[in-house]
XYZ file of C-alpha atoms in Angstrom:
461
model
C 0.000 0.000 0.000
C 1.410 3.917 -0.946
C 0.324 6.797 -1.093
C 1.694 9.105 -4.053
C 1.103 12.938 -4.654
C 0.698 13.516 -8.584
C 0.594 16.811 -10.367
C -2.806 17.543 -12.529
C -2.178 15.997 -15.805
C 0.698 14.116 -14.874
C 1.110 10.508 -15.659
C 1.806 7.838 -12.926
C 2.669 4.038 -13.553
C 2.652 1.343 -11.305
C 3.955 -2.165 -11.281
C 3.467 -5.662 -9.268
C 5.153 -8.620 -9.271
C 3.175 -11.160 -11.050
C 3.160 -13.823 -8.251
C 4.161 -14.229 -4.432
C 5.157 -17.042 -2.773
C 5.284 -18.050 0.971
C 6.923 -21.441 2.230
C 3.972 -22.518 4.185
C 2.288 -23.446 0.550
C 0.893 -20.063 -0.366
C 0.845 -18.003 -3.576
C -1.107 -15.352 -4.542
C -0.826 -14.025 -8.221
C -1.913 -10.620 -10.023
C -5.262 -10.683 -11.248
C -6.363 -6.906 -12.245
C -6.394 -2.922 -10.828
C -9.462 -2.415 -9.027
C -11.237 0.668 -7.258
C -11.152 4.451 -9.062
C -10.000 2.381 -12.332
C -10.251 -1.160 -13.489
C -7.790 -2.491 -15.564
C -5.236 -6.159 -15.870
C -2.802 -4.150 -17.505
C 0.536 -4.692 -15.412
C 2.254 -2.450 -15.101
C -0.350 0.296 -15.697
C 0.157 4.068 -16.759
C -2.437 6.046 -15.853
C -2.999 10.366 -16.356
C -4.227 12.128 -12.826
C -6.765 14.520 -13.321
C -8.145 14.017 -9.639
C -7.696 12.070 -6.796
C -7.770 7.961 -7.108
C -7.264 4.784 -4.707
C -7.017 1.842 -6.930
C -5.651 -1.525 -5.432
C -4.478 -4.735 -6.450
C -6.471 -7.860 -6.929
C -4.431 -11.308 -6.076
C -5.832 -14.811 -7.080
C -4.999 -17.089 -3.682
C -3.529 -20.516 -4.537
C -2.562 -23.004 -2.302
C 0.013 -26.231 -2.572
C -1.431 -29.245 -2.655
C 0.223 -32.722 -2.504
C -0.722 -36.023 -2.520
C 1.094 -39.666 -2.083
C 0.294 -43.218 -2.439
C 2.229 -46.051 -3.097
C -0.518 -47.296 -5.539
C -2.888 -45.761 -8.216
C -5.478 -43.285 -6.769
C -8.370 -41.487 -8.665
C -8.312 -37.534 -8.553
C -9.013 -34.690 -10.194
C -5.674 -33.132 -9.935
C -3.130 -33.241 -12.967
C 0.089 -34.169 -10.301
C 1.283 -35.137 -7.153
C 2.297 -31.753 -6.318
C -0.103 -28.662 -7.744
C -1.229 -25.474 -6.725
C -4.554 -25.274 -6.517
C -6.374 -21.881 -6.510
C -8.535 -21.248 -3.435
C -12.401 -22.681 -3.179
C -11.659 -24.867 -5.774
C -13.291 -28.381 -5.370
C -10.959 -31.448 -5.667
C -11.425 -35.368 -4.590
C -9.210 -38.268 -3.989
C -10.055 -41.844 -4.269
C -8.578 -45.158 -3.412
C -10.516 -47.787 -4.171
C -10.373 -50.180 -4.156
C -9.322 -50.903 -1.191
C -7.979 -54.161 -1.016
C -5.309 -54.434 -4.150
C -4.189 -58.347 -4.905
C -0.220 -57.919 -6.437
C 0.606 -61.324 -6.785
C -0.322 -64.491 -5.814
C -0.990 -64.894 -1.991
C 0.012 -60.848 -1.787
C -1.999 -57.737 -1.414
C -2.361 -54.318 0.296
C -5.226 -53.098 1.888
C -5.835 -49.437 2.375
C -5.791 -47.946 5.641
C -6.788 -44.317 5.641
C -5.798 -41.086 4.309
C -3.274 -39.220 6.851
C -1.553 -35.698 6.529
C -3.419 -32.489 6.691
C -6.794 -34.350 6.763
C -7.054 -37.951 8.394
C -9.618 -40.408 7.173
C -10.667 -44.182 6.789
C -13.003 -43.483 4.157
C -11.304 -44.381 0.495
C -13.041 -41.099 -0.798
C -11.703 -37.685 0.178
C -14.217 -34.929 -1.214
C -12.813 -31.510 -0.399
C -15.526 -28.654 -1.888
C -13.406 -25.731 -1.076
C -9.803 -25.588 -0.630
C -9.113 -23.207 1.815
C -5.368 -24.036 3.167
C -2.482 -25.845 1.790
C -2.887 -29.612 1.974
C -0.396 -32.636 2.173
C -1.638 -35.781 1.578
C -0.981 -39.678 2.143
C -3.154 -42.809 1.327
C -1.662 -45.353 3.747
C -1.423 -48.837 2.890
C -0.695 -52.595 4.776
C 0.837 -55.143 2.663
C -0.557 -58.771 3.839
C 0.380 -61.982 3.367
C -1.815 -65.142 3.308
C -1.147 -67.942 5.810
C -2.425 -70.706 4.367
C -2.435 -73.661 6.702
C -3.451 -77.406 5.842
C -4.041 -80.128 7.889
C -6.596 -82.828 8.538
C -10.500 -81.958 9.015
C -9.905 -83.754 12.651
C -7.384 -81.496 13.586
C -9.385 -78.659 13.104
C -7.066 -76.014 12.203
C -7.629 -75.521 8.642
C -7.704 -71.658 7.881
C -6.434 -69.069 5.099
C -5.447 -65.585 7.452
C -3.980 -62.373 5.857
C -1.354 -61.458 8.208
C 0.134 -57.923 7.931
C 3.607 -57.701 6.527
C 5.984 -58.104 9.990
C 2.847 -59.439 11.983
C 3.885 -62.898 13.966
C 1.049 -65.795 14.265
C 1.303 -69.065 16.570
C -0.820 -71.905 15.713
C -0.845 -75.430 17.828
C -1.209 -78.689 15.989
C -2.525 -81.612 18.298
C 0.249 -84.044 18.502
C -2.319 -87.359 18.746
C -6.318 -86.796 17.214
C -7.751 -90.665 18.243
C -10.449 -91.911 15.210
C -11.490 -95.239 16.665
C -10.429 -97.527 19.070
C -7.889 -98.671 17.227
C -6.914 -96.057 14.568
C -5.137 -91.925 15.268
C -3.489 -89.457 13.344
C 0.316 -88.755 14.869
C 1.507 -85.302 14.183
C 5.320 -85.984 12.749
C 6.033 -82.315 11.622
C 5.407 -78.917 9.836
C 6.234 -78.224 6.338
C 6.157 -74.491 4.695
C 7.753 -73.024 7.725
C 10.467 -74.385 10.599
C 8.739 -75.404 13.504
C 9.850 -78.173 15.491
C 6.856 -78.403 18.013
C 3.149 -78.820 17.471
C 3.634 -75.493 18.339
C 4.360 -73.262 15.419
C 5.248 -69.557 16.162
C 5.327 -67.442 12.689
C 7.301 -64.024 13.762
C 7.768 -61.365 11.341
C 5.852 -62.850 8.035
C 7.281 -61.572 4.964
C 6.562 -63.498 2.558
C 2.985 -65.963 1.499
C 3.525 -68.730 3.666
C 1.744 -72.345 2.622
C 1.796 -74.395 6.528
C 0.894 -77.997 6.260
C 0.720 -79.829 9.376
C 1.472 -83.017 8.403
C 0.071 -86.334 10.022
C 0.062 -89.876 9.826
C -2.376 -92.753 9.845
C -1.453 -95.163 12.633
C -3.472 -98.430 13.867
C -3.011 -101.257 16.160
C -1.729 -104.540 14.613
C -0.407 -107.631 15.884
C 2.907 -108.469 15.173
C 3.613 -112.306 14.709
C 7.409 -113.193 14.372
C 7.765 -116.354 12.239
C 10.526 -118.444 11.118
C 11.227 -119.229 7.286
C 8.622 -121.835 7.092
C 5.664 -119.240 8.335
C 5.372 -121.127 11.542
C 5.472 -118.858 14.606
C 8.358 -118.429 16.628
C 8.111 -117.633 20.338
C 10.630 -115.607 22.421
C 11.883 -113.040 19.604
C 13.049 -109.694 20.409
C 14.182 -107.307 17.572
C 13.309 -103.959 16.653
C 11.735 -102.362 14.005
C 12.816 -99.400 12.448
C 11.452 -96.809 9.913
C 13.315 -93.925 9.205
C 13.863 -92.059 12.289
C 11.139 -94.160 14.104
C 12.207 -97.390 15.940
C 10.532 -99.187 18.448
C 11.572 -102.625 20.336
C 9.122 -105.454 20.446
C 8.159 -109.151 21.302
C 7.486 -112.319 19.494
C 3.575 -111.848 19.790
C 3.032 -107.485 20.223
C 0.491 -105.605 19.771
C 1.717 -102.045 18.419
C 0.441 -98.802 16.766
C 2.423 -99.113 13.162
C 2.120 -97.237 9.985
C 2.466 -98.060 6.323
C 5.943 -97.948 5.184
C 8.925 -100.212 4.852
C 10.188 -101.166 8.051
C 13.580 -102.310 8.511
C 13.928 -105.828 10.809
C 17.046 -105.169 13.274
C 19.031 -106.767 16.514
C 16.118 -109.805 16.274
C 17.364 -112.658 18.664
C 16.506 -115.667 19.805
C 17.875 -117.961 22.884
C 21.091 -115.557 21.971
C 20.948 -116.227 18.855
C 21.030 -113.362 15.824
C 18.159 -114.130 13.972
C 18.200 -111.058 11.519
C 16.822 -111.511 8.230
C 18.880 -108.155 7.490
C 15.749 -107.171 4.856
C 13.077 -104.664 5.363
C 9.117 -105.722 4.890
C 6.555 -102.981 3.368
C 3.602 -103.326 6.029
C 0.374 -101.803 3.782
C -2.361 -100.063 5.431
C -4.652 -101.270 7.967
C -2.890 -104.555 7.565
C -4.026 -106.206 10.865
C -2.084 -108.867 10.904
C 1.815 -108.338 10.640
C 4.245 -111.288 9.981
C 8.280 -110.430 10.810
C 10.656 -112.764 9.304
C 13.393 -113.890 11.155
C 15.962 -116.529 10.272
C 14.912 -119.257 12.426
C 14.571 -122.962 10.549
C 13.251 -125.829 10.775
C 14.841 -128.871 9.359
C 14.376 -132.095 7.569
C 16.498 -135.575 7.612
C 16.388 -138.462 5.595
C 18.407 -141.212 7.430
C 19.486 -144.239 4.851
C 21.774 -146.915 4.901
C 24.645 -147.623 2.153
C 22.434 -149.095 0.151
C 20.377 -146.258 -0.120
C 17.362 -147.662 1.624
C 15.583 -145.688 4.380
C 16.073 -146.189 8.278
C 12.706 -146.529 9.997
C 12.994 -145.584 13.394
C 16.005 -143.888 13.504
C 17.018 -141.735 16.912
C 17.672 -138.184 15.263
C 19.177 -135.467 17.722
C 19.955 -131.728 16.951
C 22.243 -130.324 19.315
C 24.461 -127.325 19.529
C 28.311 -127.955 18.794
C 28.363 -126.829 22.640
C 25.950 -130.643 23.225
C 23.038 -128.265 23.980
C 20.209 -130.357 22.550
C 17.666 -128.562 20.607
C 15.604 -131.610 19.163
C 15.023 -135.090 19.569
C 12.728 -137.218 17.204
C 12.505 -140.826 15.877
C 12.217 -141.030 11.533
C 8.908 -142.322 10.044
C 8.468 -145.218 7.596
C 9.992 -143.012 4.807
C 13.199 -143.089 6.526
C 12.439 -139.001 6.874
C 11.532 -136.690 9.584
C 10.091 -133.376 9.125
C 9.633 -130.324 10.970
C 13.029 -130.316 13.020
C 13.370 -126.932 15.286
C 13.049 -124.532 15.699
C 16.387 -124.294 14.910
C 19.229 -121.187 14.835
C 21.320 -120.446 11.590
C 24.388 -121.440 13.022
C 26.447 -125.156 12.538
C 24.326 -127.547 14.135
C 25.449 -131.159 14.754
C 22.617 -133.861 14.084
C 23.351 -137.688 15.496
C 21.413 -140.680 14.476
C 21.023 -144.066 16.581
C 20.113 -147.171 15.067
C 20.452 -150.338 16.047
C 24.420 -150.743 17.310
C 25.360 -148.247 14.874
C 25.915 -144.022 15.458
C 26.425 -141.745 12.844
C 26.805 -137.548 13.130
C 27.048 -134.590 11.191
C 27.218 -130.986 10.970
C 25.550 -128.705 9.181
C 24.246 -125.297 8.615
C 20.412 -124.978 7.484
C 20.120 -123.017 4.597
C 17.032 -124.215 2.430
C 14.218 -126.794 3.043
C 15.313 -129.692 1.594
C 16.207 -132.985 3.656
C 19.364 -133.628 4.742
C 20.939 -136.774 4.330
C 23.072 -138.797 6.864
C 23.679 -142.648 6.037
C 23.945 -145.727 8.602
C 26.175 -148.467 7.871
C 23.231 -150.863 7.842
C 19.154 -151.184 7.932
C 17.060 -153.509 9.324
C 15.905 -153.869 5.332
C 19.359 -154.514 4.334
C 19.555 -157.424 7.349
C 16.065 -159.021 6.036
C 16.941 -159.134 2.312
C 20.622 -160.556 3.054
C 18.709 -162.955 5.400
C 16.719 -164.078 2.902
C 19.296 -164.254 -0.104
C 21.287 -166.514 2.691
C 18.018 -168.357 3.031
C 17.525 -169.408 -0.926
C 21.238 -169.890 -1.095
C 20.735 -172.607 1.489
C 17.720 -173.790 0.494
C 19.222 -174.080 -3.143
C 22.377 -175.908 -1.627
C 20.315 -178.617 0.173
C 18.356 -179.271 -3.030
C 20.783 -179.800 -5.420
C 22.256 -182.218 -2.560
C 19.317 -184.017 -2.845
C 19.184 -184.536 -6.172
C 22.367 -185.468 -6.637
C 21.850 -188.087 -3.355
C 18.315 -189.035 -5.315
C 20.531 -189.562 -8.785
C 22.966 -192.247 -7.151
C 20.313 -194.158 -5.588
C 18.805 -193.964 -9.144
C 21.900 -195.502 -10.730
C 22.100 -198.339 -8.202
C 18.404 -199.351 -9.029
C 19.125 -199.423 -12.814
C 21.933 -201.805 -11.895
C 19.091 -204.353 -10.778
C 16.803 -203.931 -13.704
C 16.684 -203.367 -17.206
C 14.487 -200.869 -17.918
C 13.091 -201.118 -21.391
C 13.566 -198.595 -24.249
C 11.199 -196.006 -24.638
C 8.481 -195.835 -26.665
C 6.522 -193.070 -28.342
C 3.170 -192.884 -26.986
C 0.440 -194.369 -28.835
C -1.840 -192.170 -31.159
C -5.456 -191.274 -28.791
C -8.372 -193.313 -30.897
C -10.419 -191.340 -33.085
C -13.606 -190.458 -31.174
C -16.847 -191.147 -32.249
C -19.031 -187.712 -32.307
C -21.979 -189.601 -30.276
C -19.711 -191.233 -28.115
C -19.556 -189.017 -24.553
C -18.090 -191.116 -21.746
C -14.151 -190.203 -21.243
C -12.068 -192.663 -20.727
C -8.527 -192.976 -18.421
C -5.473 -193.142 -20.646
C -2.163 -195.315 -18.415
C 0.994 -194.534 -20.777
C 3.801 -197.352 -20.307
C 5.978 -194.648 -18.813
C 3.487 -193.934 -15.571
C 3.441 -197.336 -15.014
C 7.234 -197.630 -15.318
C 7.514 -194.845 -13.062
C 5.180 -196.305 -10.158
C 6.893 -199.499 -11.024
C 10.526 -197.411 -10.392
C 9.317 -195.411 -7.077
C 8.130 -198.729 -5.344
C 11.404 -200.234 -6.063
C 13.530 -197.376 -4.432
C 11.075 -197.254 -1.360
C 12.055 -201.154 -0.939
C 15.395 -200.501 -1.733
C 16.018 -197.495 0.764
C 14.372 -199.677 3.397
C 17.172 -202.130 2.471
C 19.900 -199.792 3.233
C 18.511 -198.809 6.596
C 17.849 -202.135 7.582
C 21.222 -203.184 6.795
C 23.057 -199.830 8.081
């Protein structure tokens, strides 16, 4: 404002700066002479003929800025604009929840700054003071976690970016009486307890707590022949998992192959070293372990069997483990149980003993051989028996040929004849009649003789 004294007629000019501007976000610029004159001529040269006030008129603008980390809708042509005063200008942010990527997203949180808000829309009708501006937004992350219905902890949560979270598996959720779900571990995240404690999330996260199916079963150890085998201790082991059991257990297993381990028997190691893949809900479990049972065939020389036989299985220390008699086959079956280790086997029979070792290693019959068999001792028997009886009757003949030869001295025995030809038979004729050859009567004749002439002999001896 000034006040200037002007001669009549003279000419005054005056000038303005075209803008001002004040670091608190304030500008005013020149707009047009008002009062005694009107005019927007800057600067302006005017001729005094009287006394005039005339003044300046300023346009008001004020600084507006904005920010936001993602698109916004607004009326204003940039971030940072000065905007003249009682103009009308709006800012919106929707929507509000923005998804970046997969299992990412922001969520708007308010407008802060010269005006604070919640509401995505910001509707100013008349600016009437600089503003500064900021649409505030959360990134979140989605916790996914997975697990079994039972378990009952299935959920999807955003979680702000930095936010921590703590969820608790149940180590054992029971289904029956004989059936659970064992918790064995997290996966998506390290936790080593049912207890899972997610601290500053920065990333989607995918948690699966991960369970098993478990159920009772019976456990029957058995030998290489599937028969059962009583006082067995071994343990099984799958993966990290082991657990030490009995001949006849009942356990909680799971499908999987199990590895068969440190299995004895009456100090024996009965390991089958070999692992067995136990399926699902499989009730009835059957561990192999290398216990045998044997069979012998006992023979003699001649390769005929032994009925009878004593058969012992002892240990090379004389510990007996078996003790049987063979059947008509000259076998016996179903020797043992018996360790895989040298065993020593000894058959009786009769006055004769016969051993040897061995080491079971399939099914099939072992063989040990006795000098003799009762079979043997009957059929030499009776080949002594038809030599003998062949002996005595060739000495009879040969005694029944000399008495022959003393008789023919006596009597001359006529030549011999061929036999008449049978008469020709009448067809009618139907009686039969007895036919005496020369030679039957020459025999009777010849026997009658040597009965009187033995007689004669003993009489006289």
């Amino acid at each position: 404002m000034a006040d200037d004294w002007v001669l009549d007629g003279d000419f005054a000019k005056y000038e303005v700066p075209k803008e001002y501007r004040w670091d608190n976000g304030t500008m005013i610029k020149f707009e047009k002479w008002v009062g005694d004159i009107t005019s927007d001529l800057n600067p302006i040269r005017i001729q005094v003929r009287k006394p005039l006030r005339i003044r300046v008129k300023w346009r008001v603008f004020y600084l507006v800025r904005y920010e936001s980390a993602y698109p916004i809708s607004t009326n204003l042509s940039n971030q940072s604009t000065w905007i003249e005063k009682g103009s009308s200008i709006y800012f919106n942010a929707s929507p509000t929840i923005r998804l970046l990527d997969e299992g990412v997203r922001v969520v708007f949180q308010g407008w802060r700054g010269t005006l604070s808000q919640t509401s995505p829309c910001l509707m100013i009708k008349e600016v009437d003071r600089p503003l500064d501006l900021r649409a505030e937004w959360k990134k979140q992350y989605l916790l996914s976690i997975q697990a079994p219905d039972e378990a009952k902890i299935r959920d999807e949560i955003w979680m702000d970016s930095g936010a921590s979270y703590e969820v608790y598996a149940p180590p054992i959720i029971p289904l029956s009486n004989d059936s659970r779900l064992i918790f064995i571990g997290w996966a998506g995240y390290e936790c080593a307890d049912p207890l899972c404690n997610i601290t500053s999330i920065s990333k989607p996260i995918n948690l699966e707590a991960r369970y098993r199916f478990e159920w009772l079963a019976r456990i029957h150890v058995v030998g290489y022949d599937g028969e059962p085998v009583e006082g067995v201790s071994l343990v099984l082991r799958c993966g990290e998992d082991s657990m030490k059991l009995g001949s006849d257990s009942t356990i909680w297993i799971y499908e999987g192959n199990w590895l068969i381990e440190n299995a004895t028997w009456k100090g024996f190691d009965v390991s089958p070293r070999q692992s067995i893949y136990i399926e699902r809900e499989l009730q009835d479990v059957s561990i192999p372990v290398r216990v045998f049972k044997a069979g012998f065939r006992i023979t003699d020389y001649l390769g005929f069997p032994v009925k009878g036989a004593e058969v012992s299985v002892s240990l090379m220390n004389g510990t007996i483990l078996y003790e049987g008699r063979t059947a008509d086959n000259g076998e016996i079956w179903n020797v043992g149980p018996l360790p895989p280790c040298d065993l020593m086997v000894r058959v009786k029979y009769l006055w004769f003993s016969s051993s040897r070792i061995f080491n079971i290693g399939s099914s099939r019959p072992i063989t040990v051989t006795v000098p003799i068999s009762l079979t043997t001792i009957y059929i030499s028997a009776g080949i002594i028996s038809l030599f003998t009886a062949l002996i005595m009757f060739a000495a009879y003949r040969k005694k029944k040929e000399m008495l022959r030869q003393e008789y023919e001295e006596y009597y001359e025995i006529p030549p011999e004849y061929p036999p008449p030809s049978p008469p020709v038979m009448e067809e009618e004729e139907t009686e039969e009649h007895v036919i005496v050859s020369v030679e039957d009567v020459l025999k009777e004749i010849e026997d009658e003789e040597l009965k009187k002439l033995l007689k004669e002999r003993r009489r006289r001896g």
